[in-house]
PDB file of C-alpha atoms and ligand atoms in Angstrom:
ATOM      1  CA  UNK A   1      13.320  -0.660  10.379  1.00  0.00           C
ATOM      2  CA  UNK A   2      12.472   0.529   6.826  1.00  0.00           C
ATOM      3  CA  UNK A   3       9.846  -1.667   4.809  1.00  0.00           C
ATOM      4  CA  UNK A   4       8.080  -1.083   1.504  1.00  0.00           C
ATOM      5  CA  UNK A   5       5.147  -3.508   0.604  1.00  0.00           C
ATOM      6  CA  UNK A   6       4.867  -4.514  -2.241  1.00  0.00           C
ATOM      7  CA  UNK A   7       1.900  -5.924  -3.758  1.00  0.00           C
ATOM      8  CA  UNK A   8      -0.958  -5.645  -6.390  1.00  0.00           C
ATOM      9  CA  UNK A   9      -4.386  -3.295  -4.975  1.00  0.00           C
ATOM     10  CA  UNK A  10      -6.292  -5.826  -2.725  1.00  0.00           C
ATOM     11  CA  UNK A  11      -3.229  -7.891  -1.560  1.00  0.00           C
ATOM     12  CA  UNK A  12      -3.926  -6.613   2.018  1.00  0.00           C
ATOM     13  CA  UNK A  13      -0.804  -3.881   1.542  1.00  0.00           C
ATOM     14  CA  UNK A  14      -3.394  -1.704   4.491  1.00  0.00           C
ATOM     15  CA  UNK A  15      -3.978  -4.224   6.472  1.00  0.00           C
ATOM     16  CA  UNK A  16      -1.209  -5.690   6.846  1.00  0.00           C
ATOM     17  CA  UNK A  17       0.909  -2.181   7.605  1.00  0.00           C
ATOM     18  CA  UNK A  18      -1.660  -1.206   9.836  1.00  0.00           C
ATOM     19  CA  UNK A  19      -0.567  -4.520  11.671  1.00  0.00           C
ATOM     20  CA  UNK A  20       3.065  -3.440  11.393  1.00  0.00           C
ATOM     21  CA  UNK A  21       2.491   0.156  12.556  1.00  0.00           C
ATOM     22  CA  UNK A  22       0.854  -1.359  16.268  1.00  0.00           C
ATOM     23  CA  UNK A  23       3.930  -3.714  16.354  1.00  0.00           C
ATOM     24  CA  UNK A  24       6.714  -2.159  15.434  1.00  0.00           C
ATOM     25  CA  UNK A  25       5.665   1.561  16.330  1.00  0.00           C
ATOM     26  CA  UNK A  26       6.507   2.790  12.951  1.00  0.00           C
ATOM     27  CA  UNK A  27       4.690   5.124  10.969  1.00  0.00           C
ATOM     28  CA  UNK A  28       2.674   4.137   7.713  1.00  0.00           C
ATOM     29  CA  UNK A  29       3.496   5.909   5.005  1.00  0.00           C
ATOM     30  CA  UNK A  30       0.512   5.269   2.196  1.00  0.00           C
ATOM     31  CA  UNK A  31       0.592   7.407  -0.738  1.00  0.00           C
ATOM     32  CA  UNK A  32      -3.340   6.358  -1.037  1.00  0.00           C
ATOM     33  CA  UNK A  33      -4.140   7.941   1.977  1.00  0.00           C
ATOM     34  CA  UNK A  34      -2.464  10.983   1.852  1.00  0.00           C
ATOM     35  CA  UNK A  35      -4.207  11.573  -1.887  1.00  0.00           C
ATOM     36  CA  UNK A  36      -7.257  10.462  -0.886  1.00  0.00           C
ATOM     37  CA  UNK A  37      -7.193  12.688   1.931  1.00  0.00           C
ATOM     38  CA  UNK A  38      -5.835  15.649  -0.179  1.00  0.00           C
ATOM     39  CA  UNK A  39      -9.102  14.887  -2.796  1.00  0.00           C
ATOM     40  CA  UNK A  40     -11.590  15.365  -0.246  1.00  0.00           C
ATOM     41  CA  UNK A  41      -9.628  18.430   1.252  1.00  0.00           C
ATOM     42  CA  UNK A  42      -9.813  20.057  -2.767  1.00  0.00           C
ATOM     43  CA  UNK A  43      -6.125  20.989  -1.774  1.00  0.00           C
ATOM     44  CA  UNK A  44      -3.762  21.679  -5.371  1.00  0.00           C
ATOM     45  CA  UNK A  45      -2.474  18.595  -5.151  1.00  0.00           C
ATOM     46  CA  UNK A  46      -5.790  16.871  -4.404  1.00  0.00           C
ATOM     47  CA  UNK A  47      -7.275  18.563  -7.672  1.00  0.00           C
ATOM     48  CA  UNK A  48      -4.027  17.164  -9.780  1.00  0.00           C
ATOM     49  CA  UNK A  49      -4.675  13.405  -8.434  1.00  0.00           C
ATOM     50  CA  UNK A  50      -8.493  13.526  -8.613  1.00  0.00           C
ATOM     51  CA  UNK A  51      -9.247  12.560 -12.173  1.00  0.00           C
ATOM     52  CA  UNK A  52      -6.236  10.061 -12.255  1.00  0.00           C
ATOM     53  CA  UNK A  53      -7.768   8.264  -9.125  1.00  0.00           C
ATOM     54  CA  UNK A  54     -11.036   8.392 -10.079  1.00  0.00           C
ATOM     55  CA  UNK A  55     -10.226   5.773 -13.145  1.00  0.00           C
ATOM     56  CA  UNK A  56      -7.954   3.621 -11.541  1.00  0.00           C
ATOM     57  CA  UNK A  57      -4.766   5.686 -13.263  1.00  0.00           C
ATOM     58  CA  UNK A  58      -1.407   6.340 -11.285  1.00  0.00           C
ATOM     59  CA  UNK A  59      -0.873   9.881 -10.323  1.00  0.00           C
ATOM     60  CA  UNK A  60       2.292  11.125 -12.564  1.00  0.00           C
ATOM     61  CA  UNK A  61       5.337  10.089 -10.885  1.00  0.00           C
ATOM     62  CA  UNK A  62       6.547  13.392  -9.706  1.00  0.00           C
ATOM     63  CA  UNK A  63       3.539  14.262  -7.847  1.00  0.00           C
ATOM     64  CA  UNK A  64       3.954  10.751  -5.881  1.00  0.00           C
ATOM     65  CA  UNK A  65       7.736  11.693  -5.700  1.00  0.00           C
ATOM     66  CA  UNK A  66       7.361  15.202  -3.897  1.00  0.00           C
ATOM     67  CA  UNK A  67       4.866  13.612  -1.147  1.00  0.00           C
ATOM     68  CA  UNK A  68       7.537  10.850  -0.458  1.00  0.00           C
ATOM     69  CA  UNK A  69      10.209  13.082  -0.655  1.00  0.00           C
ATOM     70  CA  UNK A  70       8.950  15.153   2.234  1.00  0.00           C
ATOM     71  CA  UNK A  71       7.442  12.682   4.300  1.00  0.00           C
ATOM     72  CA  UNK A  72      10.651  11.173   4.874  1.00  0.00           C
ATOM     73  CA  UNK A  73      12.326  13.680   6.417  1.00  0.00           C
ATOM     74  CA  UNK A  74       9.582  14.314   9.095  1.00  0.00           C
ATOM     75  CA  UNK A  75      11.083  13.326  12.319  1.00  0.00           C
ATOM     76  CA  UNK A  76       8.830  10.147  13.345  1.00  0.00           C
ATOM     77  CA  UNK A  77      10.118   8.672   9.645  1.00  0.00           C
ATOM     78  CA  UNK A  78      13.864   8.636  12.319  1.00  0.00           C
ATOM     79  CA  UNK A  79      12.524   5.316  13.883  1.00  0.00           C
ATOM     80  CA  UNK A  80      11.799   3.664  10.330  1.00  0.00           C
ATOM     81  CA  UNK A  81       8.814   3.793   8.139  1.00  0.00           C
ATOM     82  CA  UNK A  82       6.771   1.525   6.366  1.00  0.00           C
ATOM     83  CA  UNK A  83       5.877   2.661   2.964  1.00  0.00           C
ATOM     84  CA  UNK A  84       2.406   1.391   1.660  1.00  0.00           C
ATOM     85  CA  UNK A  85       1.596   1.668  -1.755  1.00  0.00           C
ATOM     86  CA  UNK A  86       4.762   3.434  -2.841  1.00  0.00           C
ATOM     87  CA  UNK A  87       6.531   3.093  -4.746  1.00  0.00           C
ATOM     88  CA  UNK A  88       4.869   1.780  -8.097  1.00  0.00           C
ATOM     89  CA  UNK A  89       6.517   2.540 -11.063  1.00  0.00           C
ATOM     90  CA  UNK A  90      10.674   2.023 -11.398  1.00  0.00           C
ATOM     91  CA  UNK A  91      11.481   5.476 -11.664  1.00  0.00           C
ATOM     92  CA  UNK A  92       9.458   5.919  -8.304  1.00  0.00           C
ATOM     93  CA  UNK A  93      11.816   3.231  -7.166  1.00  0.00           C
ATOM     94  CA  UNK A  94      15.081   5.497  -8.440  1.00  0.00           C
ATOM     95  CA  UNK A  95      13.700   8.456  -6.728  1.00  0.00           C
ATOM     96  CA  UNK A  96      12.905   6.885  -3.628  1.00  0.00           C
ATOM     97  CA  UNK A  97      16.592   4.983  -3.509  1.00  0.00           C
ATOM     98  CA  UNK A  98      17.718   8.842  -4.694  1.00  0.00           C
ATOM     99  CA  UNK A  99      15.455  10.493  -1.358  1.00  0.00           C
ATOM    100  CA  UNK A 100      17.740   7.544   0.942  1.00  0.00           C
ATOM    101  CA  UNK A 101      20.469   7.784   0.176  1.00  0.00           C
ATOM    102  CA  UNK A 102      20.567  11.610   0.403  1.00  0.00           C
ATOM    103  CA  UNK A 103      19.062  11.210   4.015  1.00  0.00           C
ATOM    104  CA  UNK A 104      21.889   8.497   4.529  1.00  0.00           C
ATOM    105  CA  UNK A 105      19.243   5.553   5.342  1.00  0.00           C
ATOM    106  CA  UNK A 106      18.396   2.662   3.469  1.00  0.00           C
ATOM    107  CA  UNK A 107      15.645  -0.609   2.366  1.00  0.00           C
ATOM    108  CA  UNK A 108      15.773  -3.287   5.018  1.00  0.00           C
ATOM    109  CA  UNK A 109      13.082  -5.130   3.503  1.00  0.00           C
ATOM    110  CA  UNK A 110      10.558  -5.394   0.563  1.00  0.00           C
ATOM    111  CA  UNK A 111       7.606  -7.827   1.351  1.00  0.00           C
ATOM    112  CA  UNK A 112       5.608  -8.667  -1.624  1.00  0.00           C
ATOM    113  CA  UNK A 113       2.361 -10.228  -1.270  1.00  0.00           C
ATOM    114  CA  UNK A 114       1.001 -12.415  -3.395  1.00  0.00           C
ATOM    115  CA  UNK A 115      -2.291 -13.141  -4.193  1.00  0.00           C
ATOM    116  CA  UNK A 116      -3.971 -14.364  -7.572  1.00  0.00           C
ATOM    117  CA  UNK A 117      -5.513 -11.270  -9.411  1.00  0.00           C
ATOM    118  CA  UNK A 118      -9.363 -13.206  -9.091  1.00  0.00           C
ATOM    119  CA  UNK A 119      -9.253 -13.362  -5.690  1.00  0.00           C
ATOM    120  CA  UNK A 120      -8.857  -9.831  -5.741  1.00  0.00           C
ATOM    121  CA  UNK A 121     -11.333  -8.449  -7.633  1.00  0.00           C
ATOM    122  CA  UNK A 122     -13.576 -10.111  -5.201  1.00  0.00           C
ATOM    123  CA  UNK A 123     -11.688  -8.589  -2.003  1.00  0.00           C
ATOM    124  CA  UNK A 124     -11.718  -5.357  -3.491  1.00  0.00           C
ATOM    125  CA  UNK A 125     -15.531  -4.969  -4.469  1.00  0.00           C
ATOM    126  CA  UNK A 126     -16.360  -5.959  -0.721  1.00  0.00           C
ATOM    127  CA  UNK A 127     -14.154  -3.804   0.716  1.00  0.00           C
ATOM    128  CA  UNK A 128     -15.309  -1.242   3.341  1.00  0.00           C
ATOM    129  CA  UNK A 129     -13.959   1.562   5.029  1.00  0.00           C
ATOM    130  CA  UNK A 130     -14.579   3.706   8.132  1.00  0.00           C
ATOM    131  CA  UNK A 131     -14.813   7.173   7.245  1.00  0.00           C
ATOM    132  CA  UNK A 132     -14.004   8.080  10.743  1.00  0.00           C
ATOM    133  CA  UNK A 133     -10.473   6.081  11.980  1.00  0.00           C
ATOM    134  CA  UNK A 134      -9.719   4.427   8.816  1.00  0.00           C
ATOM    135  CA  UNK A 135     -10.282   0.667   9.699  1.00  0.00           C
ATOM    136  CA  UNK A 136     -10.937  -1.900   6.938  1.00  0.00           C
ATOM    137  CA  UNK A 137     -13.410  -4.636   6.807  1.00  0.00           C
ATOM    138  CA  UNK A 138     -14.723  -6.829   4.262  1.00  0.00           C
ATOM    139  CA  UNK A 139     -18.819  -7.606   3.548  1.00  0.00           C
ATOM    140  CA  UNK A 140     -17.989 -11.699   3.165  1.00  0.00           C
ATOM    141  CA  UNK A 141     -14.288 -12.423   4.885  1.00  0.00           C
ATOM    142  CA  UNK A 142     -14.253  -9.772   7.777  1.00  0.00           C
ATOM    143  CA  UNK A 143     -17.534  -7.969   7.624  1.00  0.00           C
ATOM    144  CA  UNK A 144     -18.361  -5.995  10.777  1.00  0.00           C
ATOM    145  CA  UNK A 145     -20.299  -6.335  14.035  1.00  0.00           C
ATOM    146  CA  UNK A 146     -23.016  -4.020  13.230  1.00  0.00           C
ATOM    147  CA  UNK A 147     -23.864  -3.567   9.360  1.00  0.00           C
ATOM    148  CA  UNK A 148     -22.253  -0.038   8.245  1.00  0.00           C
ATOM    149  CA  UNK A 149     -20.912   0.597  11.099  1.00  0.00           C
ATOM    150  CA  UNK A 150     -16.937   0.384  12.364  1.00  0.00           C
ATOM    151  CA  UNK A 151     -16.341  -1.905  15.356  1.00  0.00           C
ATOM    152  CA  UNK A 152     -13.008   0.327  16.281  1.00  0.00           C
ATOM    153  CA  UNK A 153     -15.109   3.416  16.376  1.00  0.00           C
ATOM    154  CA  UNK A 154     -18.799   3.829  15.608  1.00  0.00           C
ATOM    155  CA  UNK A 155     -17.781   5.723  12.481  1.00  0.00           C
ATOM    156  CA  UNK A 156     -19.918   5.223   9.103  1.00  0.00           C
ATOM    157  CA  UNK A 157     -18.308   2.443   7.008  1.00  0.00           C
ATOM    158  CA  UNK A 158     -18.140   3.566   2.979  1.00  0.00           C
ATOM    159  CA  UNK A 159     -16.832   1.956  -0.236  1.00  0.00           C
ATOM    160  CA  UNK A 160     -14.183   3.571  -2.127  1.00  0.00           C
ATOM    161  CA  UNK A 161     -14.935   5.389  -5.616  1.00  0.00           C
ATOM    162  CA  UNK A 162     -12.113   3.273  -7.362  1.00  0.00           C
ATOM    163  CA  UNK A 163     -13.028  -0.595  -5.615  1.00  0.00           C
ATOM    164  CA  UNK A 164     -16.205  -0.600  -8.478  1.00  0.00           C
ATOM    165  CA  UNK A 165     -15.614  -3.364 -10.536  1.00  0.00           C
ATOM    166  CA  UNK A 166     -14.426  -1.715 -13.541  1.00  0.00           C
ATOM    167  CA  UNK A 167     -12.221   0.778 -11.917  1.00  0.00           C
ATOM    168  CA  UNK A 168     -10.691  -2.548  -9.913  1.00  0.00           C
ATOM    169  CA  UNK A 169      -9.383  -3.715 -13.811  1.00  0.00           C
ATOM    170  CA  UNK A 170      -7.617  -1.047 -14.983  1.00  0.00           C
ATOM    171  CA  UNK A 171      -5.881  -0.702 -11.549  1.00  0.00           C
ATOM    172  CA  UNK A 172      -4.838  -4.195 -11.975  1.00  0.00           C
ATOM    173  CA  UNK A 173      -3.598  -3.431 -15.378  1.00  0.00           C
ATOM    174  CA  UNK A 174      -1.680  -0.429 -14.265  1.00  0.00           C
ATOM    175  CA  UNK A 175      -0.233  -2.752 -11.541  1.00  0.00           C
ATOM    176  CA  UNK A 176       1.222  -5.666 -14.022  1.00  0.00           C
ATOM    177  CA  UNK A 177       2.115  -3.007 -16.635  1.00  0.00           C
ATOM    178  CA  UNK A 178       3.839  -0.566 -13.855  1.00  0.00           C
ATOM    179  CA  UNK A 179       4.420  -1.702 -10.751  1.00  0.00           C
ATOM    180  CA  UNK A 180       5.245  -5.536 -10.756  1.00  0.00           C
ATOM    181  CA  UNK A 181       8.079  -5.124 -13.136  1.00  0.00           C
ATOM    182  CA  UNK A 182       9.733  -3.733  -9.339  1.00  0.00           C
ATOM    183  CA  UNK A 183       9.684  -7.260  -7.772  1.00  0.00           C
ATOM    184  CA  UNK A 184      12.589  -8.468 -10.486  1.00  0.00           C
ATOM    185  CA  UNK A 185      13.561  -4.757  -9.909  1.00  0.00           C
ATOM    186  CA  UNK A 186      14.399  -5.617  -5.522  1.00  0.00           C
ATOM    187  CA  UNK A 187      15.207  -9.176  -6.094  1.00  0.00           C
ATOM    188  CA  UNK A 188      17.915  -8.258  -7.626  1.00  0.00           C
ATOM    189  CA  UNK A 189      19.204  -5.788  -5.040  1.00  0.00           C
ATOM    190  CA  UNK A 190      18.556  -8.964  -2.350  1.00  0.00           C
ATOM    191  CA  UNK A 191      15.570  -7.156  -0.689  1.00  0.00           C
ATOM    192  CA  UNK A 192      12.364  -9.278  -1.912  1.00  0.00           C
ATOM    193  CA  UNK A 193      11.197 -11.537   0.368  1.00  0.00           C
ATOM    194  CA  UNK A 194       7.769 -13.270  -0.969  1.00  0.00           C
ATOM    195  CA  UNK A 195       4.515 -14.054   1.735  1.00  0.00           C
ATOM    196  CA  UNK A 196       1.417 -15.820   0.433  1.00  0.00           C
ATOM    197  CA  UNK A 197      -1.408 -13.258   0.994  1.00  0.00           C
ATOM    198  CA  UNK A 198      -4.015 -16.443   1.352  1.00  0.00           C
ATOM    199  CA  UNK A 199      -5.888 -17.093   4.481  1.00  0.00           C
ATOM    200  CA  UNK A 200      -6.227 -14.669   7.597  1.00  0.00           C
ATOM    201  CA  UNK A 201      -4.821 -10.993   8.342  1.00  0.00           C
ATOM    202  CA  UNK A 202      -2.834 -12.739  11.113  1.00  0.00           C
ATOM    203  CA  UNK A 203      -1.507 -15.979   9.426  1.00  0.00           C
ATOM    204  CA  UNK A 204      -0.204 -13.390   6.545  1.00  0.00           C
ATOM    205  CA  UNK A 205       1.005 -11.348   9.292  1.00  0.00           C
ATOM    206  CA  UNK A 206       2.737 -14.224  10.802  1.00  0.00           C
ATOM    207  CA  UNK A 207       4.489 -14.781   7.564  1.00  0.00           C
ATOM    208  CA  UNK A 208       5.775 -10.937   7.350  1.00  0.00           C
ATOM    209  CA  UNK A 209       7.076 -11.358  11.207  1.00  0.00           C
ATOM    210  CA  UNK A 210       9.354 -14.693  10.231  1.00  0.00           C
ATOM    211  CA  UNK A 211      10.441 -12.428   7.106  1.00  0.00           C
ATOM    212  CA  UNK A 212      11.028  -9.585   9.702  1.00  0.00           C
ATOM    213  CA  UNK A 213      13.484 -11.533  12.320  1.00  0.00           C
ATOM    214  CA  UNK A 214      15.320 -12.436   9.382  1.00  0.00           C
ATOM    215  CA  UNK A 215      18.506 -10.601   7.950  1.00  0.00           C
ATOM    216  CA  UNK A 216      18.033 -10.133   3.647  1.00  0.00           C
ATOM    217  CA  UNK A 217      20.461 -13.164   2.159  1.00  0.00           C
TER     218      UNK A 217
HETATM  219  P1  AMP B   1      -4.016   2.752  -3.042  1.00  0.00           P
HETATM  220  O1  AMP B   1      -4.820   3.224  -1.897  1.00  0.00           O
HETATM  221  O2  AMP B   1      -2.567   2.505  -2.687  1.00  0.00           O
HETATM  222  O3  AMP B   1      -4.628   1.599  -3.777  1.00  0.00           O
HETATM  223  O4  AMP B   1      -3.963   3.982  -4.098  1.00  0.00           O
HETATM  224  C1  AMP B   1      -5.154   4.510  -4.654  1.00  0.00           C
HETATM  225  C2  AMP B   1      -4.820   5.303  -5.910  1.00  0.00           C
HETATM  226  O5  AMP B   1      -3.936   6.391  -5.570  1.00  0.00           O
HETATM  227  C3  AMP B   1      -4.081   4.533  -6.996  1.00  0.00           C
HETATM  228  O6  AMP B   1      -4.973   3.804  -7.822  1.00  0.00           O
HETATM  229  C4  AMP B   1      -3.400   5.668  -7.743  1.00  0.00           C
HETATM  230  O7  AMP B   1      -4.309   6.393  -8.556  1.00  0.00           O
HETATM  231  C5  AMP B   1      -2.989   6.602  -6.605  1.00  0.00           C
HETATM  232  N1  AMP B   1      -1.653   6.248  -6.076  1.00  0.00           N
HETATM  233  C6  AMP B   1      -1.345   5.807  -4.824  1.00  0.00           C
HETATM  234  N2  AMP B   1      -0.030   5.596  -4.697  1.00  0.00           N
HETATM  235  C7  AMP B   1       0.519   5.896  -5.895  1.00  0.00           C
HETATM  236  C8  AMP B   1       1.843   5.847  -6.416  1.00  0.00           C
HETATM  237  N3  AMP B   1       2.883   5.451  -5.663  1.00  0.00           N
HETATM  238  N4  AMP B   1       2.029   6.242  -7.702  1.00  0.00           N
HETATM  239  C9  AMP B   1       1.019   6.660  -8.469  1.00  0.00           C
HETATM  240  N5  AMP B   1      -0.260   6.711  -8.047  1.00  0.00           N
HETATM  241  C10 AMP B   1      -0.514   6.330  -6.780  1.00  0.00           C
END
């Protein structure tokens, strides 16, 4: 099975493929993470992304490109993939259909979440991360046992540099300029398939899961 979620920042894109991943046993392919991860390594490509990241920017297409490019053809992308966060710009959308096609495998499904852009500022300045495993929480909707602290793993919980307030707007700009100009973009192909992302991880899950047993039109 190969997904993409679609979705502005704060539509529970993570979450929600995290949820996927323990399902379906497919891996999660996040563009975020791997940049994020490259930043705080100081790797080349880390050192390209940095300043882009830091103000809410996209990283220039072909940078995004490359890292998809070549995490499709490791071998546990053979089962299927789910691709978080990627891709966000049309011509990130040719190149991926581009990478597919030349690895003879194709879209089953795009689920976009919706969610009003409000709403997300305010899940985006109380979101928290474990440094450790990963695992997201919220301070007011899904805050964790212990204050700081990740219920999965112990690990320190900490706020990402670009979920500050005014960071938060231009990365909603740069979603309604760039990226949501792709839902018209896999509607028309027959691939969109819509889920509310109101209420719980698991009633939005149960959404995506209906949208899962259920062949494109
Ligand atoms: P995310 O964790 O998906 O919200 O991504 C965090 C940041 O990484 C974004 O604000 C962008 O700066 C960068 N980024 C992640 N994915 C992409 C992409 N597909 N194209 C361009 N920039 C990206």
């Amino acid at each position: 099975m190969n997904l993409i979620l679609l979705g502005p920042p704060g539509a529970g894109k993570g979450t929600q493929a995290q949820m996927i991943v323990e399902r379906y046993h497919i891996p999660q392919i996040s563009t975020g993470d791997i940049l994020r991860s490259a930043v705080k390594n100081g790797t080349p490509l880390g050192k390209q992304a940095k300043t882009h990241m830091e103000k809410g920017e996209l990283v220039p297409d072909e940078v995004v490109i490359g890292i998809i490019d070549q995490r499709l053809r490791a071998p546990d992308c053979n089962a299927g993939f789910v691709l978080d966060g990627f891709p966000r710009t049309t011509p990130q959308a040719e190149a991926l259909q581009a990478i597919l096609d030349k690895i003879g495998r194709s879209v089953d499904h795009v689920i976009n979440i919706e969610v009003d852009p409000e709403e997300l500022v305010r899940r985006l300045t109380g979101r928290r991360t474990c440094k450790n495993c990963g695992a997201m929480f919220h301070i007011a909707f899904h805050p964790p046992a212990k204050e700081g602290a990740c219920d999965r793993c112990g690990g320190a919980l900490y706020q990402r540099e670009d979920d500050r307030e005014e960071t938060i707007r231009t990365r909603l700009k740069e979603y309604e300029k760039q990226t949501s100009p792709l839902i018209r973009y896999y509607d028309l192909k027959k691939l969109l398939r819509s889920v509310q992302g109101v209420g719980g991880q698991n009633q939005i899950f149960s959404q995506i899961l209906r949208v899962l047993d259920t062949k494109p039109i």
